Amino acid sequence: MRALLGVQLLGALADNALLIVALALLAERGAQDWMAPSLRIALYLSYVLLAPFAGTLADSMPKGRLIVLVNLAKLGGCILLAAHAHPLFAFGAIGLAGVCYGPAKYGILTELVPAADLVRANAGIEIATVAAMLGGPLLGSALLDAPLWIAGLHTAPRQASLVVGVLCAVAALLAAAIPATAPGAAPRAHPLKRFHRQLAALWRDPQGKVSIAVTTLFWAVAAVLQFLVIRWAETVLKLPLGGAAVLLCCLAAGVVAGSLLAARFVAAAEALRVLPVGIVLGSAIVLTGQASSLWAACGALCATGIVGGILMVPMNALLQQRGAALMKPGASIAVQAFSENLASLVLLAVYGMLLAARAPVVTIITGFGLFVMASMLPMQGHRHGQRDF
């Protein structure tokens, strides 16, 4: 478990640093504003298109070995960026490799950890992820400000890409220490037909569809917030890219705190009781858009993160329990990843269109907050298993 946490920390640190570096590479090329969310769209498009095959691959080989290969592929993407490849192309290539990482990472949890400990194990994974969200933007900003010292790389963003690649290489070495798990037998059904059945099974399960709906909403909104906070900080608070990255750290710190609270006070059997927190999350996003000073923004984003962590960790654990009961672990995580990435793709596309239409950034934040509140309202009857939605 420690090796998996280390891999998650380093891999997510590299991912978050690489986003800041890629934004600098786009600015270096004089790219349009809508190109920034397109970085994530390139990733999510790969995840969505290959999701039917990701779970099968994750379940057909030792998941630790697959995690090694994924991190080596991410290293290749960093080398492409350093070699002056277009960031969209490099992110798409990273997405093609990384599509199997989610099913391998979360699928191996159900093989290494008893069901009763899944909330705590998920909290560990999410804390490592969000700790990387804290450090990644700071690392990316620091690398962009560092003097040039690698021969042949004439700009700071290209040099930073190669340094981030070193993190991916170390993560691959750590992944080799993950305990081996037995691969499953290769399924006979066609991947697309099998994936359709698995998708339907999880979305029809009473508890499964609630948990996957909440995690899908959470990660889709989080994908947009990552860009929206930077844009808002630059336009409203007049912060540079490095200063805007610090605000992302406030959001990430809040998620860490919320994850710890969920691990301490929410049992897996009581996961549905946190559903009202989703409405509070939408309210916190709306209030964030009204902040007019740096300290108010930090406080609002930290509160948003705390609420998000409290909501997300129990829902993720419940989803893994239901997924493992209905199908193989890798398959259930592939269904989850498909749903989350498809929703992220849609919301990022909406965000890109709003930017192209020159919508005010505060209006966009308010709109996303209201969207979260409206989406969570139909789910409130599930707190005590009262009704469907």
Short mmCIF file of N, CA and C in Angstrom, two decimals, residues 280-344:
data_model
loop_
_atom_site.label_atom_id
_atom_site.label_comp_id
_atom_site.label_asym_id
_atom_site.label_seq_id
_atom_site.Cartn_x
_atom_site.Cartn_y
_atom_site.Cartn_z
N VAL A 280 -24.13 22.05 -0.41
CA VAL A 280 -23.20 23.00 0.23
C VAL A 280 -22.02 23.27 -0.70
N LEU A 281 -21.56 22.23 -1.42
CA LEU A 281 -20.45 22.41 -2.36
C LEU A 281 -20.81 23.42 -3.44
N GLY A 282 -22.01 23.30 -4.01
CA GLY A 282 -22.43 24.26 -5.02
C GLY A 282 -22.49 25.67 -4.46
N SER A 283 -22.99 25.81 -3.24
CA SER A 283 -23.06 27.13 -2.60
C SER A 283 -21.67 27.72 -2.39
N ALA A 284 -20.71 26.87 -2.00
CA ALA A 284 -19.35 27.34 -1.77
C ALA A 284 -18.71 27.84 -3.07
N ILE A 285 -19.01 27.16 -4.18
CA ILE A 285 -18.47 27.60 -5.47
C ILE A 285 -19.04 28.97 -5.84
N VAL A 286 -20.34 29.15 -5.62
CA VAL A 286 -20.97 30.45 -5.91
C VAL A 286 -20.33 31.55 -5.08
N LEU A 287 -20.11 31.30 -3.79
CA LEU A 287 -19.52 32.30 -2.91
C LEU A 287 -18.08 32.61 -3.30
N THR A 288 -17.37 31.61 -3.80
CA THR A 288 -15.98 31.83 -4.23
C THR A 288 -15.91 32.90 -5.30
N GLY A 289 -16.85 32.87 -6.23
CA GLY A 289 -16.84 33.85 -7.30
C GLY A 289 -17.07 35.28 -6.83
N GLN A 290 -17.57 35.45 -5.61
CA GLN A 290 -17.84 36.79 -5.08
C GLN A 290 -16.65 37.37 -4.32
N ALA A 291 -15.62 36.55 -4.08
CA ALA A 291 -14.44 37.03 -3.35
C ALA A 291 -13.71 38.10 -4.17
N SER A 292 -13.26 39.15 -3.48
CA SER A 292 -12.60 40.25 -4.19
C SER A 292 -11.19 40.51 -3.69
N SER A 293 -10.73 39.74 -2.71
CA SER A 293 -9.37 39.90 -2.20
C SER A 293 -8.69 38.53 -2.16
N LEU A 294 -7.37 38.55 -2.05
CA LEU A 294 -6.62 37.30 -2.05
C LEU A 294 -6.98 36.43 -0.85
N TRP A 295 -7.08 37.05 0.34
CA TRP A 295 -7.38 36.27 1.54
C TRP A 295 -8.78 35.69 1.50
N ALA A 296 -9.74 36.47 1.00
CA ALA A 296 -11.11 35.95 0.88
C ALA A 296 -11.16 34.81 -0.12
N ALA A 297 -10.40 34.94 -1.20
CA ALA A 297 -10.36 33.88 -2.21
C ALA A 297 -9.76 32.60 -1.63
N CYS A 298 -8.67 32.75 -0.87
CA CYS A 298 -8.03 31.57 -0.26
C CYS A 298 -9.00 30.87 0.70
N GLY A 299 -9.70 31.66 1.52
CA GLY A 299 -10.64 31.07 2.47
C GLY A 299 -11.80 30.37 1.77
N ALA A 300 -12.34 31.00 0.73
CA ALA A 300 -13.47 30.41 0.01
C ALA A 300 -13.06 29.13 -0.71
N LEU A 301 -11.88 29.13 -1.32
CA LEU A 301 -11.42 27.93 -2.03
C LEU A 301 -11.09 26.81 -1.06
N CYS A 302 -10.53 27.14 0.09
CA CYS A 302 -10.24 26.13 1.11
C CYS A 302 -11.54 25.49 1.60
N ALA A 303 -12.55 26.33 1.84
CA ALA A 303 -13.86 25.80 2.28
C ALA A 303 -14.48 24.92 1.20
N THR A 304 -14.36 25.34 -0.05
CA THR A 304 -14.87 24.53 -1.16
C THR A 304 -14.19 23.17 -1.19
N GLY A 305 -12.87 23.17 -0.99
CA GLY A 305 -12.13 21.90 -0.99
C GLY A 305 -12.54 20.99 0.16
N ILE A 306 -12.73 21.56 1.35
CA ILE A 306 -13.14 20.75 2.51
C ILE A 306 -14.47 20.05 2.23
N VAL A 307 -15.42 20.81 1.74
CA VAL A 307 -16.74 20.25 1.44
C VAL A 307 -16.62 19.17 0.36
N GLY A 308 -15.80 19.44 -0.66
CA GLY A 308 -15.63 18.46 -1.73
C GLY A 308 -15.00 17.17 -1.24
N GLY A 309 -14.00 17.27 -0.36
CA GLY A 309 -13.36 16.07 0.18
C GLY A 309 -14.31 15.24 1.01
N ILE A 310 -15.13 15.89 1.84
CA ILE A 310 -16.11 15.18 2.66
C ILE A 310 -17.11 14.42 1.78
N LEU A 311 -17.47 15.01 0.65
CA LEU A 311 -18.44 14.37 -0.24
C LEU A 311 -17.82 13.24 -1.06
N MET A 312 -16.62 13.47 -1.57
CA MET A 312 -16.06 12.59 -2.58
C MET A 312 -15.54 11.27 -2.03
N VAL A 313 -14.86 11.28 -0.88
CA VAL A 313 -14.22 10.07 -0.38
C VAL A 313 -15.23 8.96 -0.05
N PRO A 314 -16.31 9.23 0.71
CA PRO A 314 -17.28 8.15 0.96
C PRO A 314 -17.98 7.66 -0.31
N MET A 315 -18.27 8.58 -1.23
CA MET A 315 -18.92 8.18 -2.47
C MET A 315 -18.01 7.28 -3.31
N ASN A 316 -16.73 7.59 -3.33
CA ASN A 316 -15.78 6.78 -4.08
C ASN A 316 -15.68 5.38 -3.48
N ALA A 317 -15.64 5.30 -2.15
CA ALA A 317 -15.56 4.00 -1.49
C ALA A 317 -16.81 3.17 -1.75
N LEU A 318 -17.99 3.81 -1.67
CA LEU A 318 -19.24 3.11 -1.94
C LEU A 318 -19.27 2.60 -3.38
N LEU A 319 -18.80 3.43 -4.30
CA LEU A 319 -18.78 3.03 -5.71
C LEU A 319 -17.88 1.82 -5.93
N GLN A 320 -16.73 1.80 -5.27
CA GLN A 320 -15.83 0.66 -5.41
C GLN A 320 -16.45 -0.61 -4.84
N GLN A 321 -17.14 -0.48 -3.72
CA GLN A 321 -17.81 -1.65 -3.14
C GLN A 321 -18.86 -2.21 -4.09
N ARG A 322 -19.70 -1.35 -4.63
CA ARG A 322 -20.75 -1.82 -5.53
C ARG A 322 -20.15 -2.35 -6.83
N GLY A 323 -19.12 -1.67 -7.33
CA GLY A 323 -18.49 -2.14 -8.55
C GLY A 323 -17.86 -3.51 -8.40
N ALA A 324 -17.17 -3.72 -7.26
CA ALA A 324 -16.53 -5.02 -7.02
C ALA A 324 -17.57 -6.12 -6.85
N ALA A 325 -18.75 -5.77 -6.33
CA ALA A 325 -19.81 -6.77 -6.16
C ALA A 325 -20.47 -7.14 -7.49
N LEU A 326 -20.46 -6.22 -8.45
CA LEU A 326 -21.16 -6.44 -9.71
C LEU A 326 -20.27 -6.96 -10.82
N MET A 327 -18.96 -6.69 -10.75
CA MET A 327 -18.05 -7.05 -11.84
C MET A 327 -16.63 -7.05 -11.31
N LYS A 328 -15.66 -7.27 -12.18
CA LYS A 328 -14.26 -7.25 -11.77
C LYS A 328 -13.84 -5.82 -11.42
N PRO A 329 -12.86 -5.68 -10.50
CA PRO A 329 -12.48 -4.33 -10.05
C PRO A 329 -12.07 -3.40 -11.18
N GLY A 330 -11.22 -3.88 -12.09
CA GLY A 330 -10.77 -3.02 -13.18
C GLY A 330 -11.90 -2.57 -14.08
N ALA A 331 -12.87 -3.46 -14.31
CA ALA A 331 -14.01 -3.13 -15.16
C ALA A 331 -14.86 -2.04 -14.52
N SER A 332 -15.11 -2.15 -13.21
CA SER A 332 -15.94 -1.15 -12.54
C SER A 332 -15.27 0.22 -12.54
N ILE A 333 -13.95 0.24 -12.36
CA ILE A 333 -13.24 1.52 -12.37
C ILE A 333 -13.21 2.10 -13.78
N ALA A 334 -13.15 1.24 -14.80
CA ALA A 334 -13.20 1.73 -16.18
C ALA A 334 -14.54 2.38 -16.47
N VAL A 335 -15.63 1.80 -15.96
CA VAL A 335 -16.95 2.41 -16.11
C VAL A 335 -16.99 3.76 -15.40
N GLN A 336 -16.44 3.80 -14.19
CA GLN A 336 -16.38 5.06 -13.44
C GLN A 336 -15.58 6.10 -14.21
N ALA A 337 -14.40 5.70 -14.71
CA ALA A 337 -13.54 6.64 -15.44
C ALA A 337 -14.22 7.14 -16.70
N PHE A 338 -14.91 6.24 -17.41
CA PHE A 338 -15.62 6.65 -18.62
C PHE A 338 -16.67 7.72 -18.29
N SER A 339 -17.46 7.46 -17.26
CA SER A 339 -18.51 8.40 -16.88
C SER A 339 -17.93 9.75 -16.46
N GLU A 340 -16.90 9.71 -15.61
CA GLU A 340 -16.30 10.95 -15.11
C GLU A 340 -15.62 11.73 -16.22
N ASN A 341 -14.90 11.03 -17.09
CA ASN A 341 -14.17 11.73 -18.14
C ASN A 341 -15.09 12.25 -19.23
N LEU A 342 -16.18 11.52 -19.52
CA LEU A 342 -17.15 12.02 -20.49
C LEU A 342 -17.80 13.30 -19.97
N ALA A 343 -18.18 13.30 -18.69
CA ALA A 343 -18.76 14.51 -18.10
C ALA A 343 -17.75 15.65 -18.08
N SER A 344 -16.49 15.34 -17.76
CA SER A 344 -15.44 16.36 -17.76
C SER A 344 -15.25 16.94 -19.16
#
